[in-house]
GROMACS .gro file of C-alpha atoms in nm:
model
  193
    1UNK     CA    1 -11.751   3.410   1.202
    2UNK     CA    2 -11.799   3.626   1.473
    3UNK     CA    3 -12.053   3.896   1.526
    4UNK     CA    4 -12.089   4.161   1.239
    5UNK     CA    5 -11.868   4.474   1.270
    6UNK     CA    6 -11.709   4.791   1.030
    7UNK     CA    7 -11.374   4.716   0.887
    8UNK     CA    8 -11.137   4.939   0.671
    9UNK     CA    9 -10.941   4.730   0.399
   10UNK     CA   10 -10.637   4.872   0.252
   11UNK     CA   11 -10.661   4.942  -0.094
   12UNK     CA   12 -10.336   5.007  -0.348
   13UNK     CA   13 -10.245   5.394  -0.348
   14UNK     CA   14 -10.304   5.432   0.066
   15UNK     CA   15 -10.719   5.469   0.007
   16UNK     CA   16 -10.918   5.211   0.210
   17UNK     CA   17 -11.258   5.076   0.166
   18UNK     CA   18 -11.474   5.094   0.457
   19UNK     CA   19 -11.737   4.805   0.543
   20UNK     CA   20 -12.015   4.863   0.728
   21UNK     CA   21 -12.078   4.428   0.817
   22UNK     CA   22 -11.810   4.205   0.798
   23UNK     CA   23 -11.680   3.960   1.070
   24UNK     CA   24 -11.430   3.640   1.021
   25UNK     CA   25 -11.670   3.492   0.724
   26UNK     CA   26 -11.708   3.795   0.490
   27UNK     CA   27 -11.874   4.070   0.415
   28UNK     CA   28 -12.205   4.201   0.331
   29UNK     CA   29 -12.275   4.532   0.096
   30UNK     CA   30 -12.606   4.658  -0.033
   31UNK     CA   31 -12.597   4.673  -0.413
   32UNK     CA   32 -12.570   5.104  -0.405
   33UNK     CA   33 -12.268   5.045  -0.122
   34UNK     CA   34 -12.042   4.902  -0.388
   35UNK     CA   35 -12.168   5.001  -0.745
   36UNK     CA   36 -12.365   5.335  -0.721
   37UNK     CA   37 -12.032   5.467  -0.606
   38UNK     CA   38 -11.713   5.589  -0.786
   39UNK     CA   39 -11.511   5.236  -0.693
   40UNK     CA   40 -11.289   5.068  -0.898
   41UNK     CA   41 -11.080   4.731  -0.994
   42UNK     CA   42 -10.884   4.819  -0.691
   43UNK     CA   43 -11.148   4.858  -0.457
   44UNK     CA   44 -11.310   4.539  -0.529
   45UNK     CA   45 -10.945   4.335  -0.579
   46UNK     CA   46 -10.874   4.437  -0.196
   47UNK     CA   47 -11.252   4.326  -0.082
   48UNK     CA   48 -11.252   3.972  -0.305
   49UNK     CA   49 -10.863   3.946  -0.175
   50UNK     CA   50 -10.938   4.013   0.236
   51UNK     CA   51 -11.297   3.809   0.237
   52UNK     CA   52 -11.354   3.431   0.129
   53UNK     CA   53 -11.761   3.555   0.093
   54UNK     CA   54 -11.902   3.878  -0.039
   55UNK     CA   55 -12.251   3.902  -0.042
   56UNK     CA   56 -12.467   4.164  -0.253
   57UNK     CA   57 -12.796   4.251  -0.174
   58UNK     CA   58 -13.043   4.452  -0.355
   59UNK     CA   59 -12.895   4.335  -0.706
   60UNK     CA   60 -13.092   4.523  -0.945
   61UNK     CA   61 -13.193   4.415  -1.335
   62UNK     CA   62 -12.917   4.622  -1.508
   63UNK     CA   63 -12.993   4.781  -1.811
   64UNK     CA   64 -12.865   5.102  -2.048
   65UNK     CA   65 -12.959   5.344  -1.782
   66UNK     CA   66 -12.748   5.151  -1.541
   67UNK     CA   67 -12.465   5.118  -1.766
   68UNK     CA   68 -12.205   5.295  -1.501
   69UNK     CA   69 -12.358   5.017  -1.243
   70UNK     CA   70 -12.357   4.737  -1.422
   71UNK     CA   71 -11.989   4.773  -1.528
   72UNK     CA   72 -11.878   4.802  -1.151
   73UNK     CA   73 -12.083   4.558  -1.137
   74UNK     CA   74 -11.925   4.321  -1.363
   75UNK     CA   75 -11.596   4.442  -1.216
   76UNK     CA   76 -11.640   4.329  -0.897
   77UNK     CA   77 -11.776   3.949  -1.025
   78UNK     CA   78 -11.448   3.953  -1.233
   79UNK     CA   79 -11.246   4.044  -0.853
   80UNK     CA   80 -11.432   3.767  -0.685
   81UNK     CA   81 -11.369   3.513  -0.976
   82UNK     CA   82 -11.042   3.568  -0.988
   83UNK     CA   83 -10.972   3.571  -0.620
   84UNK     CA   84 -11.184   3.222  -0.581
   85UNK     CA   85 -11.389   3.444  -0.296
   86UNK     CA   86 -11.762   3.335  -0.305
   87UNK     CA   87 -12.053   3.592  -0.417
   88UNK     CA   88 -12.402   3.583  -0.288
   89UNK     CA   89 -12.609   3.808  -0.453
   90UNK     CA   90 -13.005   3.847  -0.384
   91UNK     CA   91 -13.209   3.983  -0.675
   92UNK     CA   92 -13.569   4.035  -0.750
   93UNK     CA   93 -13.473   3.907  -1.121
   94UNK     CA   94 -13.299   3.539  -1.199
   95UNK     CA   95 -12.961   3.580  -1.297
   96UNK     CA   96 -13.009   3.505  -1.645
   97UNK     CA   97 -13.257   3.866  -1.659
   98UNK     CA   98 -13.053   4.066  -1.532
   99UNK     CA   99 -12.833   4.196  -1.768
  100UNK     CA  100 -13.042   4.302  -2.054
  101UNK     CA  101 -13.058   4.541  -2.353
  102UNK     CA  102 -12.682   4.558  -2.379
  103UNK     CA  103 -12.652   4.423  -2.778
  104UNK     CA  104 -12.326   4.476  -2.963
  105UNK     CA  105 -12.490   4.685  -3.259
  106UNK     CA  106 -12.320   4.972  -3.376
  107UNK     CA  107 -12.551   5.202  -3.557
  108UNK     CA  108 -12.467   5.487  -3.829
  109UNK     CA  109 -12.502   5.838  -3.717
  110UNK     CA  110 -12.580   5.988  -4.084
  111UNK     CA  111 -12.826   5.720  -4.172
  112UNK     CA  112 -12.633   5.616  -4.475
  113UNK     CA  113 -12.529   5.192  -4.425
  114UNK     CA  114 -12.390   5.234  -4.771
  115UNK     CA  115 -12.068   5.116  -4.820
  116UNK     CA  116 -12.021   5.065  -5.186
  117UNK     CA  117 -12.237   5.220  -5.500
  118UNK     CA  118 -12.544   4.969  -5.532
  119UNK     CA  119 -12.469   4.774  -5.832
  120UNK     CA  120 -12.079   4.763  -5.862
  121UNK     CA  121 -11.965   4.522  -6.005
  122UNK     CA  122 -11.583   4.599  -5.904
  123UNK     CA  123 -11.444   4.646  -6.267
  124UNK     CA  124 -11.465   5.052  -6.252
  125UNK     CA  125 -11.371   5.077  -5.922
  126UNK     CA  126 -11.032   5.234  -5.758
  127UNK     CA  127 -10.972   5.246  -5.404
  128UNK     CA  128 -10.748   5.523  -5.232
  129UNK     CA  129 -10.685   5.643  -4.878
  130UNK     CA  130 -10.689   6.019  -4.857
  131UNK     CA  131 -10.495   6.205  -4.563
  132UNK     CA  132 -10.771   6.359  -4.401
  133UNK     CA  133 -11.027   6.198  -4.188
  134UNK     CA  134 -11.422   6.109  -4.289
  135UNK     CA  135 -11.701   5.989  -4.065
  136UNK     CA  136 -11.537   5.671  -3.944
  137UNK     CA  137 -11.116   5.809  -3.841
  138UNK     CA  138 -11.017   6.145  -3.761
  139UNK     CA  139 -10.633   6.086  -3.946
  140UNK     CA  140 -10.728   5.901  -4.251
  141UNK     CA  141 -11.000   5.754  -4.479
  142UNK     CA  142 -11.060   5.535  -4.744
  143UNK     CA  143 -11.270   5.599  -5.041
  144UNK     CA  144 -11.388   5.392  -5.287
  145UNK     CA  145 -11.405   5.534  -5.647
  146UNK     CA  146 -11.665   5.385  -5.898
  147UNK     CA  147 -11.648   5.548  -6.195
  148UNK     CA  148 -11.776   5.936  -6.089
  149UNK     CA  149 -11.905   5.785  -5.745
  150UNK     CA  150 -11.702   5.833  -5.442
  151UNK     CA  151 -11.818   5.629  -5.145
  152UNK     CA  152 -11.618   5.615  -4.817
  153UNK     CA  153 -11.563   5.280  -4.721
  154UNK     CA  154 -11.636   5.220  -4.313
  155UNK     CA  155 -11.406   4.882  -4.152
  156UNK     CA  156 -11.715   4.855  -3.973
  157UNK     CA  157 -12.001   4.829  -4.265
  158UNK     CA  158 -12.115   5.158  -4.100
  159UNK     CA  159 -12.023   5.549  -4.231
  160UNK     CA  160 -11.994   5.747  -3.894
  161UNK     CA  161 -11.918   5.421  -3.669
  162UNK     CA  162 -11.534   5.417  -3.582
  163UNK     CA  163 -11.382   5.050  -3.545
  164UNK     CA  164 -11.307   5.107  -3.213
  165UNK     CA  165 -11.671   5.237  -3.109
  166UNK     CA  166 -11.742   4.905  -3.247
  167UNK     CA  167 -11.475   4.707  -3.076
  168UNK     CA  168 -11.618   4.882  -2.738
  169UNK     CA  169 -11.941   4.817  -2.793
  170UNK     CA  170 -11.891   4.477  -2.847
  171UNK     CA  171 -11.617   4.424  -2.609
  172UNK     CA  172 -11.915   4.536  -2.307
  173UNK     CA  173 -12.124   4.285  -2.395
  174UNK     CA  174 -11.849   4.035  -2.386
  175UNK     CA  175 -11.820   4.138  -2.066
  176UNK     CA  176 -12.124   4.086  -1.945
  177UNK     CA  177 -12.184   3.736  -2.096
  178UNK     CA  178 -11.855   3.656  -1.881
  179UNK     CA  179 -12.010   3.771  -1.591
  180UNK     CA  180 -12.313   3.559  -1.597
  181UNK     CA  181 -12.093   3.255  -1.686
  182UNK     CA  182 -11.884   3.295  -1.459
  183UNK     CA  183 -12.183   3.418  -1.147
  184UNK     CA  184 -12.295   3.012  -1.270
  185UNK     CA  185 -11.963   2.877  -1.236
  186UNK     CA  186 -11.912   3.082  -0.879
  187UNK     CA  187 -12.215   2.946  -0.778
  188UNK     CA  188 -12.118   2.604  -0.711
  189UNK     CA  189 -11.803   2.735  -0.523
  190UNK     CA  190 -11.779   2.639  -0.130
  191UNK     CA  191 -11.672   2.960   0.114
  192UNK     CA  192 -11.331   2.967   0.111
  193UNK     CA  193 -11.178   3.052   0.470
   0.00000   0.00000   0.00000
């Protein structure tokens, strides 16, 4: 592969990427390099694209307060995966630690998980969507009427958690469950050349 050496790689727009250790073979990036940094899909789509091997050292145990990390993070494994390039990674954490505390759980932000009056049976109730927004939607909201109750009802079981909130939340860790199947998958892969 030839003796290590900087290389720019053209990325889409006219930016470039600069490496500080690539040669014929691949490329080599401390962890901070390529996701402590404001790089993107396209950044890591013109590395996984140029190099049959990427390799990532200093892979940290990625948590909530490395949220902005971890998704680059996760970026660049989906770059690599889809590109068929091989990714070494050295961590002081196996690979099935180091995502953690990223649970799809949506939480209220009044405290209230009511979404019905306690009790109902459903023969009193009526259910109409107003034109203004509640907790949940900022265009329109539906209430549920039980008798003199009003409750607003939540798509999400929670007042004060949108759908989508929930649909991002839950879409993240998705994402990261991917990435650790598919960092198992890629690591049976040969180099490609």
């Amino acid at each position: 592969g030839g003796e290590p050496r900087p290389e720019s790689v053209p990325v889409a727009m006219g930016r470039s990427i600069h490496t500080a250790r690539s040669n014929d073979l691949g490329v080599w990036f401390d962890f901070d390099e390529l996701c402590n940094r404001p790089l993107g899909a396209a950044d890591y789509i013109a590395l996984a694209e140029r190099f049959g091997l990427i390799i990532v050292e200093g892979v940290p145990q990625l948590g909530a307060d490395t949220y902005n990390q971890a998704r680059r993070f996760v970026t660049l494994v989906d770059a690599a995966y889809e590109a068929r390039t091989a990714l070494v990674l050295s961590s002081r954490v196996p690979m099935s630690r180091l995502f953690v505390g990223f649970d799809a759980e949506a939480r209220p932000t009044d405290g209230d998980e009511e979404v019905a009056p306690e009790g109902s049976d459903g023969s009193n109730e009526e259910t109409v969507v107003v034109g203004k927004g509640g907790s949940s939607s900022s265009h329109a909201t539906t209430i549920v009427k039980a008798g003199d109750a009003e409750v607003e009802w939540s798509a999400t079981g929670r007042v004060g958690v949108s759908l989508a909130q929930l649909s991002s939340v839950r879409e993240v860790a998705f994402s990261f469950r991917r990435a650790e199947s598919r960092l198992a998958e890629m690591s049976t892969w040969e180099v490609r050349r």
